Amino acid sequence: MPMDIKIGDVVELKKQHACGCKKFEITRVGMDIKIKCTKCLRSIMLDRETVEKRIKKIIKK
């Protein structure tokens, strides 16, 4: 089931980033989703299915 992911939402992922952070801000939504680490501010592009599998929780802004 697709999740209701919106630009500006912060998501906590099950898998942590190289910097040790698990929280990412959604910066673009489409076929691929662009997320930005809230700690080191690096951006990552992932396909929607991968992002939805990795989301632990969505924190609305």
PDB file of C-alpha atoms in Angstrom:
ATOM      1  CA  MET A   1       0.000   0.000   0.000  1.00  0.00           C
ATOM      2  CA  PRO A   2       1.485   3.399  -1.006  1.00  0.00           C
ATOM      3  CA  MET A   3       2.306   5.793   1.821  1.00  0.00           C
ATOM      4  CA  ASP A   4       1.206   9.423   1.922  1.00  0.00           C
ATOM      5  CA  ILE A   5       4.631  11.032   1.592  1.00  0.00           C
ATOM      6  CA  LYS A   6       4.757  14.804   1.071  1.00  0.00           C
ATOM      7  CA  ILE A   7       7.542  17.316   0.461  1.00  0.00           C
ATOM      8  CA  GLY A   8       8.684  18.731   3.802  1.00  0.00           C
ATOM      9  CA  ASP A   9       7.827  15.611   5.809  1.00  0.00           C
ATOM     10  CA  VAL A  10      10.638  14.176   7.901  1.00  0.00           C
ATOM     11  CA  VAL A  11      10.892  10.402   7.876  1.00  0.00           C
ATOM     12  CA  GLU A  12      12.773   8.106  10.196  1.00  0.00           C
ATOM     13  CA  LEU A  13      14.278   5.212   8.294  1.00  0.00           C
ATOM     14  CA  LYS A  14      15.061   1.723   9.572  1.00  0.00           C
ATOM     15  CA  LYS A  15      18.524   1.893   7.963  1.00  0.00           C
ATOM     16  CA  GLN A  16      20.867   4.658   9.076  1.00  0.00           C
ATOM     17  CA  HIS A  17      22.904   6.950   6.830  1.00  0.00           C
ATOM     18  CA  ALA A  18      26.726   6.871   6.719  1.00  0.00           C
ATOM     19  CA  CYS A  19      26.823   9.809   9.180  1.00  0.00           C
ATOM     20  CA  GLY A  20      24.799   7.805  11.729  1.00  0.00           C
ATOM     21  CA  CYS A  21      21.507   9.662  11.252  1.00  0.00           C
ATOM     22  CA  LYS A  22      18.175   7.977  10.517  1.00  0.00           C
ATOM     23  CA  LYS A  23      16.054  11.096   9.895  1.00  0.00           C
ATOM     24  CA  PHE A  24      15.581  12.510   6.412  1.00  0.00           C
ATOM     25  CA  GLU A  25      13.520  15.365   4.978  1.00  0.00           C
ATOM     26  CA  ILE A  26      11.539  14.664   1.801  1.00  0.00           C
ATOM     27  CA  THR A  27      12.623  17.216  -0.828  1.00  0.00           C
ATOM     28  CA  ARG A  28      11.083  15.728  -4.001  1.00  0.00           C
ATOM     29  CA  VAL A  29       8.314  13.204  -4.619  1.00  0.00           C
ATOM     30  CA  GLY A  30       7.663  11.353  -7.869  1.00  0.00           C
ATOM     31  CA  MET A  31       8.671   7.990  -9.298  1.00  0.00           C
ATOM     32  CA  ASP A  32      11.898   8.540  -7.372  1.00  0.00           C
ATOM     33  CA  ILE A  33      11.967  10.276  -4.006  1.00  0.00           C
ATOM     34  CA  LYS A  34      14.754  12.681  -3.050  1.00  0.00           C
ATOM     35  CA  ILE A  35      15.577  12.769   0.647  1.00  0.00           C
ATOM     36  CA  LYS A  36      18.006  15.009   2.542  1.00  0.00           C
ATOM     37  CA  CYS A  37      19.762  13.862   5.720  1.00  0.00           C
ATOM     38  CA  THR A  38      18.793  16.150   8.614  1.00  0.00           C
ATOM     39  CA  LYS A  39      22.269  15.818  10.164  1.00  0.00           C
ATOM     40  CA  CYS A  40      24.836  16.156   7.352  1.00  0.00           C
ATOM     41  CA  LEU A  41      22.388  17.585   4.740  1.00  0.00           C
ATOM     42  CA  ARG A  42      23.462  15.188   1.962  1.00  0.00           C
ATOM     43  CA  SER A  43      20.779  14.329  -0.578  1.00  0.00           C
ATOM     44  CA  ILE A  44      19.943  10.816  -1.752  1.00  0.00           C
ATOM     45  CA  MET A  45      17.636   9.716  -4.568  1.00  0.00           C
ATOM     46  CA  LEU A  46      15.789   6.415  -4.046  1.00  0.00           C
ATOM     47  CA  ASP A  47      12.909   4.759  -5.807  1.00  0.00           C
ATOM     48  CA  ARG A  48       9.551   5.048  -4.030  1.00  0.00           C
ATOM     49  CA  GLU A  49       9.361   1.319  -3.216  1.00  0.00           C
ATOM     50  CA  THR A  50      12.733   1.361  -1.426  1.00  0.00           C
ATOM     51  CA  VAL A  51      11.840   4.465   0.602  1.00  0.00           C
ATOM     52  CA  GLU A  52       8.483   2.969   1.637  1.00  0.00           C
ATOM     53  CA  LYS A  53      10.180  -0.288   2.744  1.00  0.00           C
ATOM     54  CA  ARG A  54      12.743   1.642   4.844  1.00  0.00           C
ATOM     55  CA  ILE A  55      10.357   4.090   6.584  1.00  0.00           C
ATOM     56  CA  LYS A  56       9.969   3.480  10.297  1.00  0.00           C
ATOM     57  CA  LYS A  57       7.738   6.523  10.905  1.00  0.00           C
ATOM     58  CA  ILE A  58       6.692   9.805   9.277  1.00  0.00           C
ATOM     59  CA  ILE A  59       7.070  13.006  11.295  1.00  0.00           C
ATOM     60  CA  LYS A  60       4.793  15.728   9.875  1.00  0.00           C
ATOM     61  CA  LYS A  61       6.194  19.267   9.834  1.00  0.00           C
TER      62      LYS A  61
END
